[in-house]
């Protein structure tokens, strides 16, 4: 069953970007308060209150403000304290979150903190000095990782840290236990690791500062695990990242595969994962990625040309050129000297990422196809496109087509009534109406066996499994496409990594707020204005789907919501159409208007 309290928390603007496990953690410290009509709450009570039921009046000297679910009032983390009296004007219920619990939650969930600060900045809340500093740094976490030893991982990590330090202040963490340390390669004396300390000790400012070694004015290094004889408590990582994000815009982590618990925690928290591959390691790395990367991480595969001079690696990748080290020179000095040969690679990795988010819906979202088509010959394209359900399938069809003619043909074929009707295998599998076999067949016809991370424009989506959601940025595209059509509870789920997944729509439609937790800097949102009005199209199957979605009460928790938190927002005007074929034809006839929109979003 879906937890209704999680759905209510997710509606709150402050928490729309949270994943289900984070919302579940918040629920553990939430205290429901029943407040009778006329009851008073003081805003100076060191708590945040979220309205679950009823109406409250915020009394101010010049005016009164009335708030209803899912609004909030009280004290916000990293924001200047307000004051005032709040009165319940009807019998009401509010969730209470103590400020100490909220600060602890933010300190242990770095991506949740990042998203929260972006929301606070969007709504122009008055941030404290600490909040301003965190938001200004916009800290990104980049991890360099490999399953193999002696592959040049630490050298690549130093290169990433060195190049990023030319942009903004950077710290490099040595989270490998053995090999050659970051300190040695930078010509610095090795300092003791953090491995024997508890999470509480790591949060001490003096303790951290004593273990940070300066390499240049904008590059520092810190020993997390190197040389340690005991395993690091992985719970140290979250408070460590929280502390470092006050000072650094880039946190680069040199991570090995020797400590699985530490590796898993680091990869969970990373934004960009740089992996050194060869023909031996690629399958191992992909298995790890598919299991652990659930937070919108971006994967970049690198071949170190120093070790792979003759091997032919077919998987898409970027090359890291061999670094020649002269006599008496450290690796850090050699990287500085050879910086021009690495500029192109790291300029792409470190560039601000742009994303397009497409509002979810049913068959009316086929109109997005015209927007996708404008990207085919464009020099300015987004790095990421996030969609869920049918828009995701429309996106993948575009990425697998070679021309407008082929794309149109694919859509007319895939969304014909005959094709859609073939998906409805009414054999009544356990708990569902329709089996997933036709969905798998459909996805195989849409795309071949390509992985998500191989696309030039990375297709993001969220799928739903076991009462929780997960973001997919790696894995076999065929499985993800099939699951994107598996609407719950109509269809049997699709197995991915031994879990049964369904489409996140309509329970979790694509929202720009989801990406606020990621490293993506510019987020644009495209919706259409017909999401509530079923079109009179000649498609019985899609008509059934539409009525099914409209019937679900929790869909309206999002469908009725307005005011997306993003950099740019556009709403498409869909012309009157008479059929699916007519809708597809008209979206491609609107190229000039779509070109203008894309210039404003990507080229602006």
Short mmCIF file of C-alpha atoms in Angstrom, two decimals, residues 216-549:
data_model
loop_
_atom_site.label_atom_id
_atom_site.label_comp_id
_atom_site.label_asym_id
_atom_site.label_seq_id
_atom_site.Cartn_x
_atom_site.Cartn_y
_atom_site.Cartn_z
CA UNK A 216 47.65 25.05 -4.06
CA UNK A 217 45.55 28.12 -3.30
CA UNK A 218 42.43 26.38 -4.61
CA UNK A 219 43.27 22.68 -4.09
CA UNK A 220 43.41 20.79 -0.78
CA UNK A 221 43.71 17.07 0.00
CA UNK A 222 42.38 14.94 2.87
CA UNK A 223 43.22 11.36 3.83
CA UNK A 224 40.03 9.42 4.50
CA UNK A 225 41.25 5.82 4.46
CA UNK A 226 44.73 5.41 2.97
CA UNK A 227 47.09 3.31 5.10
CA UNK A 228 44.39 2.38 7.61
CA UNK A 229 44.53 -1.09 9.14
CA UNK A 230 40.83 -1.01 10.02
CA UNK A 231 37.75 -0.47 7.89
CA UNK A 232 36.26 3.00 7.83
CA UNK A 233 32.83 3.49 9.36
CA UNK A 234 30.90 4.52 6.21
CA UNK A 235 28.55 6.64 8.33
CA UNK A 236 31.42 9.16 8.50
CA UNK A 237 30.97 10.07 4.82
CA UNK A 238 27.67 11.97 5.08
CA UNK A 239 28.66 14.38 7.88
CA UNK A 240 32.07 14.79 6.22
CA UNK A 241 30.47 15.86 2.93
CA UNK A 242 28.16 18.19 4.84
CA UNK A 243 31.09 19.91 6.54
CA UNK A 244 33.23 20.16 3.39
CA UNK A 245 30.35 21.62 1.36
CA UNK A 246 30.68 24.83 3.39
CA UNK A 247 34.16 25.43 1.93
CA UNK A 248 34.44 23.63 -1.41
CA UNK A 249 32.62 23.73 -4.72
CA UNK A 250 34.14 20.43 -5.87
CA UNK A 251 34.74 17.35 -3.76
CA UNK A 252 36.74 14.78 -5.75
CA UNK A 253 36.95 11.27 -4.27
CA UNK A 254 39.55 8.63 -5.16
CA UNK A 255 37.56 5.46 -4.39
CA UNK A 256 38.71 1.85 -4.57
CA UNK A 257 36.75 -1.40 -4.62
CA UNK A 258 38.42 -2.95 -1.57
CA UNK A 259 35.83 -1.79 0.99
CA UNK A 260 32.32 -2.51 -0.30
CA UNK A 261 30.48 -0.62 2.45
CA UNK A 262 32.59 2.50 1.94
CA UNK A 263 32.32 2.19 -1.84
CA UNK A 264 28.53 1.90 -1.69
CA UNK A 265 28.18 4.99 0.52
CA UNK A 266 30.46 7.08 -1.70
CA UNK A 267 28.75 6.02 -4.93
CA UNK A 268 25.34 6.70 -3.38
CA UNK A 269 26.38 10.29 -2.61
CA UNK A 270 28.30 11.06 -5.79
CA UNK A 271 27.01 13.23 -8.63
CA UNK A 272 29.39 12.29 -11.43
CA UNK A 273 31.04 8.87 -11.46
CA UNK A 274 34.19 8.59 -13.57
CA UNK A 275 35.05 4.93 -14.14
CA UNK A 276 38.24 3.59 -15.69
CA UNK A 277 37.31 0.70 -17.95
CA UNK A 278 38.89 -2.07 -19.97
CA UNK A 279 37.43 -5.16 -21.59
CA UNK A 280 37.88 -7.07 -18.33
CA UNK A 281 36.26 -4.58 -15.96
CA UNK A 282 33.37 -3.09 -17.93
CA UNK A 283 30.79 -5.77 -17.08
CA UNK A 284 31.72 -5.66 -13.36
CA UNK A 285 31.38 -1.89 -13.29
CA UNK A 286 28.03 -1.93 -15.04
CA UNK A 287 26.68 -4.48 -12.56
CA UNK A 288 27.75 -2.23 -9.68
CA UNK A 289 26.24 0.83 -11.37
CA UNK A 290 22.91 -0.85 -12.02
CA UNK A 291 22.70 -1.94 -8.40
CA UNK A 292 23.83 1.23 -6.63
CA UNK A 293 23.19 4.31 -8.77
CA UNK A 294 19.63 5.28 -7.88
CA UNK A 295 20.00 9.03 -7.28
CA UNK A 296 20.48 10.47 -10.78
CA UNK A 297 24.24 9.92 -10.91
CA UNK A 298 25.92 10.54 -14.26
CA UNK A 299 28.43 7.90 -15.38
CA UNK A 300 31.43 8.68 -17.59
CA UNK A 301 33.56 5.79 -18.84
CA UNK A 302 37.26 6.55 -19.30
CA UNK A 303 39.97 4.53 -21.03
CA UNK A 304 43.46 5.25 -19.69
CA UNK A 305 45.58 5.25 -22.84
CA UNK A 306 48.73 4.59 -20.80
CA UNK A 307 47.50 1.08 -19.96
CA UNK A 308 45.24 0.41 -22.96
CA UNK A 309 47.49 1.36 -25.87
CA UNK A 310 46.48 -1.52 -28.14
CA UNK A 311 43.21 -2.89 -26.72
CA UNK A 312 40.08 -2.17 -28.75
CA UNK A 313 37.19 -1.23 -26.46
CA UNK A 314 33.84 -1.11 -28.21
CA UNK A 315 31.82 0.45 -25.39
CA UNK A 316 31.36 4.23 -25.70
CA UNK A 317 34.04 6.01 -23.69
CA UNK A 318 36.39 8.98 -23.46
CA UNK A 319 40.18 8.78 -23.54
CA UNK A 320 42.57 9.96 -20.84
CA UNK A 321 45.92 10.67 -22.47
CA UNK A 322 49.19 9.36 -21.08
CA UNK A 323 51.02 11.77 -18.77
CA UNK A 324 54.79 11.91 -19.10
CA UNK A 325 56.46 12.56 -15.74
CA UNK A 326 59.85 14.21 -15.88
CA UNK A 327 62.70 13.54 -13.46
CA UNK A 328 62.06 14.99 -9.99
CA UNK A 329 58.49 15.90 -10.86
CA UNK A 330 55.37 14.92 -8.90
CA UNK A 331 52.24 13.68 -10.65
CA UNK A 332 50.49 16.91 -9.64
CA UNK A 333 53.26 18.99 -11.25
CA UNK A 334 53.15 16.85 -14.40
CA UNK A 335 49.40 17.38 -14.69
CA UNK A 336 49.87 21.13 -14.35
CA UNK A 337 52.49 21.06 -17.09
CA UNK A 338 50.32 18.96 -19.43
CA UNK A 339 47.04 20.71 -18.59
CA UNK A 340 46.22 21.71 -22.21
CA UNK A 341 46.00 18.06 -23.31
CA UNK A 342 43.33 17.36 -20.66
CA UNK A 343 41.32 20.58 -20.98
CA UNK A 344 38.76 19.28 -23.48
CA UNK A 345 37.98 16.14 -21.46
CA UNK A 346 37.50 17.91 -18.14
CA UNK A 347 35.80 20.96 -19.60
CA UNK A 348 33.01 18.62 -20.69
CA UNK A 349 32.91 16.79 -17.36
CA UNK A 350 32.91 19.98 -15.27
CA UNK A 351 30.55 22.05 -17.43
CA UNK A 352 27.21 23.17 -16.00
CA UNK A 353 24.63 20.57 -16.95
CA UNK A 354 21.29 21.48 -18.55
CA UNK A 355 18.16 19.36 -18.26
CA UNK A 356 14.73 19.36 -19.86
CA UNK A 357 11.85 17.93 -17.84
CA UNK A 358 8.65 16.93 -19.65
CA UNK A 359 5.41 16.83 -17.67
CA UNK A 360 3.81 13.40 -17.49
CA UNK A 361 0.48 12.52 -19.01
CA UNK A 362 -1.19 10.06 -21.32
CA UNK A 363 -1.53 10.07 -25.11
CA UNK A 364 -1.64 13.88 -25.36
CA UNK A 365 2.08 13.82 -24.52
CA UNK A 366 2.80 12.41 -27.99
CA UNK A 367 2.82 16.10 -28.89
CA UNK A 368 6.29 16.32 -27.28
CA UNK A 369 7.66 14.47 -30.32
CA UNK A 370 7.93 17.75 -32.20
CA UNK A 371 10.10 19.21 -29.42
CA UNK A 372 12.38 16.17 -29.49
CA UNK A 373 12.71 16.42 -33.28
CA UNK A 374 14.09 19.97 -33.03
CA UNK A 375 17.13 18.50 -31.24
CA UNK A 376 18.14 16.27 -34.15
CA UNK A 377 20.33 18.76 -36.01
CA UNK A 378 20.83 21.29 -33.24
CA UNK A 379 24.25 22.32 -31.96
CA UNK A 380 22.77 23.22 -28.56
CA UNK A 381 21.11 20.28 -26.86
CA UNK A 382 20.40 19.52 -23.20
CA UNK A 383 22.66 17.11 -21.37
CA UNK A 384 19.71 15.33 -19.76
CA UNK A 385 16.03 14.83 -20.56
CA UNK A 386 13.79 13.62 -17.74
CA UNK A 387 10.42 12.08 -18.54
CA UNK A 388 8.18 9.32 -17.19
CA UNK A 389 5.62 6.98 -18.73
CA UNK A 390 4.55 7.62 -22.33
CA UNK A 391 6.76 10.74 -22.83
CA UNK A 392 9.77 8.59 -21.96
CA UNK A 393 8.85 6.07 -24.66
CA UNK A 394 8.40 8.93 -27.16
CA UNK A 395 11.87 10.21 -26.19
CA UNK A 396 13.54 6.81 -26.62
CA UNK A 397 11.88 6.37 -30.01
CA UNK A 398 13.45 9.69 -31.03
CA UNK A 399 16.90 8.69 -29.78
CA UNK A 400 16.70 5.48 -31.82
CA UNK A 401 15.50 7.09 -35.05
CA UNK A 402 17.85 8.40 -37.72
CA UNK A 403 15.49 10.86 -39.44
CA UNK A 404 12.18 12.66 -39.13
CA UNK A 405 10.64 10.22 -41.59
CA UNK A 406 11.71 7.21 -39.52
CA UNK A 407 10.65 8.85 -36.24
CA UNK A 408 7.17 9.63 -37.54
CA UNK A 409 6.81 6.11 -38.90
CA UNK A 410 7.83 4.61 -35.55
CA UNK A 411 5.31 6.70 -33.60
CA UNK A 412 2.45 5.97 -36.01
CA UNK A 413 3.25 2.28 -35.68
CA UNK A 414 3.84 2.11 -31.92
CA UNK A 415 0.76 4.10 -30.93
CA UNK A 416 -1.75 2.61 -33.33
CA UNK A 417 -4.75 1.01 -31.67
CA UNK A 418 -3.73 -2.41 -33.00
CA UNK A 419 -0.26 -2.12 -31.47
CA UNK A 420 -1.57 -0.90 -28.14
CA UNK A 421 -4.29 -3.53 -28.10
CA UNK A 422 -1.62 -6.21 -28.54
CA UNK A 423 -0.17 -5.17 -25.16
CA UNK A 424 -3.34 -6.15 -23.34
CA UNK A 425 -2.68 -9.83 -22.72
CA UNK A 426 -5.70 -10.48 -20.50
CA UNK A 427 -4.49 -13.64 -18.80
CA UNK A 428 -4.92 -12.19 -15.31
CA UNK A 429 -1.48 -12.76 -13.77
CA UNK A 430 -1.32 -12.71 -9.99
CA UNK A 431 -2.41 -9.29 -8.63
CA UNK A 432 -2.63 -7.61 -12.07
CA UNK A 433 -4.89 -7.49 -15.12
CA UNK A 434 -2.30 -7.78 -17.88
CA UNK A 435 0.97 -9.68 -18.28
CA UNK A 436 4.27 -7.94 -19.02
CA UNK A 437 5.34 -10.12 -21.98
CA UNK A 438 3.77 -7.83 -24.62
CA UNK A 439 5.47 -4.83 -22.98
CA UNK A 440 8.86 -6.51 -23.33
CA UNK A 441 8.14 -7.30 -26.96
CA UNK A 442 7.08 -3.69 -27.53
CA UNK A 443 10.24 -2.28 -25.93
CA UNK A 444 12.46 -4.55 -28.02
CA UNK A 445 10.81 -3.17 -31.15
CA UNK A 446 11.38 0.42 -29.98
CA UNK A 447 15.07 0.09 -29.12
CA UNK A 448 17.99 -2.30 -29.28
CA UNK A 449 20.19 -3.53 -26.44
CA UNK A 450 21.75 -0.19 -25.59
CA UNK A 451 22.54 1.13 -22.14
CA UNK A 452 21.12 4.39 -20.79
CA UNK A 453 24.51 5.93 -20.03
CA UNK A 454 25.64 5.50 -23.66
CA UNK A 455 23.33 8.17 -25.09
CA UNK A 456 24.68 11.63 -25.89
CA UNK A 457 21.52 13.06 -24.32
CA UNK A 458 21.04 11.02 -21.15
CA UNK A 459 17.41 9.89 -20.70
CA UNK A 460 16.42 10.06 -17.01
CA UNK A 461 13.31 8.43 -15.63
CA UNK A 462 11.86 7.19 -12.35
CA UNK A 463 10.30 3.77 -11.89
CA UNK A 464 8.31 2.43 -8.96
CA UNK A 465 9.06 -0.78 -7.05
CA UNK A 466 7.99 -2.21 -3.70
CA UNK A 467 6.32 1.01 -2.53
CA UNK A 468 9.34 3.18 -3.34
CA UNK A 469 10.73 5.03 -6.35
CA UNK A 470 14.13 4.87 -8.04
CA UNK A 471 15.79 7.07 -10.63
CA UNK A 472 17.33 5.24 -13.60
CA UNK A 473 20.39 6.63 -15.39
CA UNK A 474 22.13 3.32 -16.14
CA UNK A 475 21.02 -0.12 -17.30
CA UNK A 476 19.42 -1.86 -20.29
CA UNK A 477 17.11 0.58 -22.03
CA UNK A 478 14.70 -2.18 -23.12
CA UNK A 479 13.81 -3.10 -19.53
CA UNK A 480 13.30 0.54 -18.56
CA UNK A 481 11.07 1.25 -21.58
CA UNK A 482 8.95 -1.83 -20.85
CA UNK A 483 8.54 -0.82 -17.19
CA UNK A 484 7.66 2.75 -18.24
CA UNK A 485 4.53 1.36 -19.89
CA UNK A 486 3.65 -0.96 -16.99
CA UNK A 487 1.02 1.22 -15.33
CA UNK A 488 0.25 0.12 -11.78
CA UNK A 489 -2.00 -1.75 -11.01
CA UNK A 490 -3.03 -2.65 -14.58
CA UNK A 491 0.19 -4.37 -15.66
CA UNK A 492 2.46 -6.96 -14.16
CA UNK A 493 5.80 -5.36 -13.28
CA UNK A 494 9.02 -5.76 -15.26
CA UNK A 495 12.00 -7.40 -13.55
CA UNK A 496 15.12 -5.21 -13.33
CA UNK A 497 18.00 -6.25 -11.05
CA UNK A 498 15.72 -8.82 -9.40
CA UNK A 499 13.15 -6.14 -8.49
CA UNK A 500 9.71 -5.74 -10.06
CA UNK A 501 9.28 -2.23 -11.48
CA UNK A 502 6.28 -0.27 -12.74
CA UNK A 503 5.85 3.08 -14.41
CA UNK A 504 6.17 5.92 -11.92
CA UNK A 505 3.23 7.62 -13.63
CA UNK A 506 0.68 8.52 -12.39
CA UNK A 507 1.87 8.14 -8.79
CA UNK A 508 5.17 9.98 -9.37
CA UNK A 509 4.84 12.12 -12.51
CA UNK A 510 8.00 13.79 -13.78
CA UNK A 511 8.60 17.07 -11.93
CA UNK A 512 11.54 19.49 -12.19
CA UNK A 513 11.82 19.48 -8.39
CA UNK A 514 13.15 15.91 -8.53
CA UNK A 515 16.31 17.17 -10.24
CA UNK A 516 16.99 19.86 -7.64
CA UNK A 517 18.82 17.22 -5.60
CA UNK A 518 21.21 16.46 -8.47
CA UNK A 519 24.27 18.25 -9.88
CA UNK A 520 22.20 19.64 -12.78
CA UNK A 521 22.49 23.43 -12.73
CA UNK A 522 19.84 24.53 -15.24
CA UNK A 523 16.42 22.89 -15.24
CA UNK A 524 13.66 23.75 -17.72
CA UNK A 525 10.13 22.38 -17.58
CA UNK A 526 7.79 21.75 -20.52
CA UNK A 527 4.14 20.86 -20.02
CA UNK A 528 0.99 20.92 -22.10
CA UNK A 529 -2.36 22.48 -21.35
CA UNK A 530 -4.61 19.48 -22.03
CA UNK A 531 -3.57 17.15 -19.24
CA UNK A 532 -7.01 17.21 -17.60
CA UNK A 533 -9.14 16.97 -20.75
CA UNK A 534 -9.26 13.57 -22.47
CA UNK A 535 -9.04 14.09 -26.19
CA UNK A 536 -11.77 12.65 -28.36
CA UNK A 537 -9.40 10.43 -30.29
CA UNK A 538 -10.34 7.25 -32.07
CA UNK A 539 -8.49 4.96 -29.68
CA UNK A 540 -10.39 2.72 -27.30
CA UNK A 541 -7.23 1.48 -25.59
CA UNK A 542 -5.85 4.93 -24.81
CA UNK A 543 -9.31 6.02 -23.74
CA UNK A 544 -9.29 3.24 -21.14
CA UNK A 545 -5.84 4.30 -19.93
CA UNK A 546 -6.96 7.93 -19.67
CA UNK A 547 -10.05 7.09 -17.63
CA UNK A 548 -7.96 4.85 -15.39
CA UNK A 549 -5.51 7.66 -14.61
#
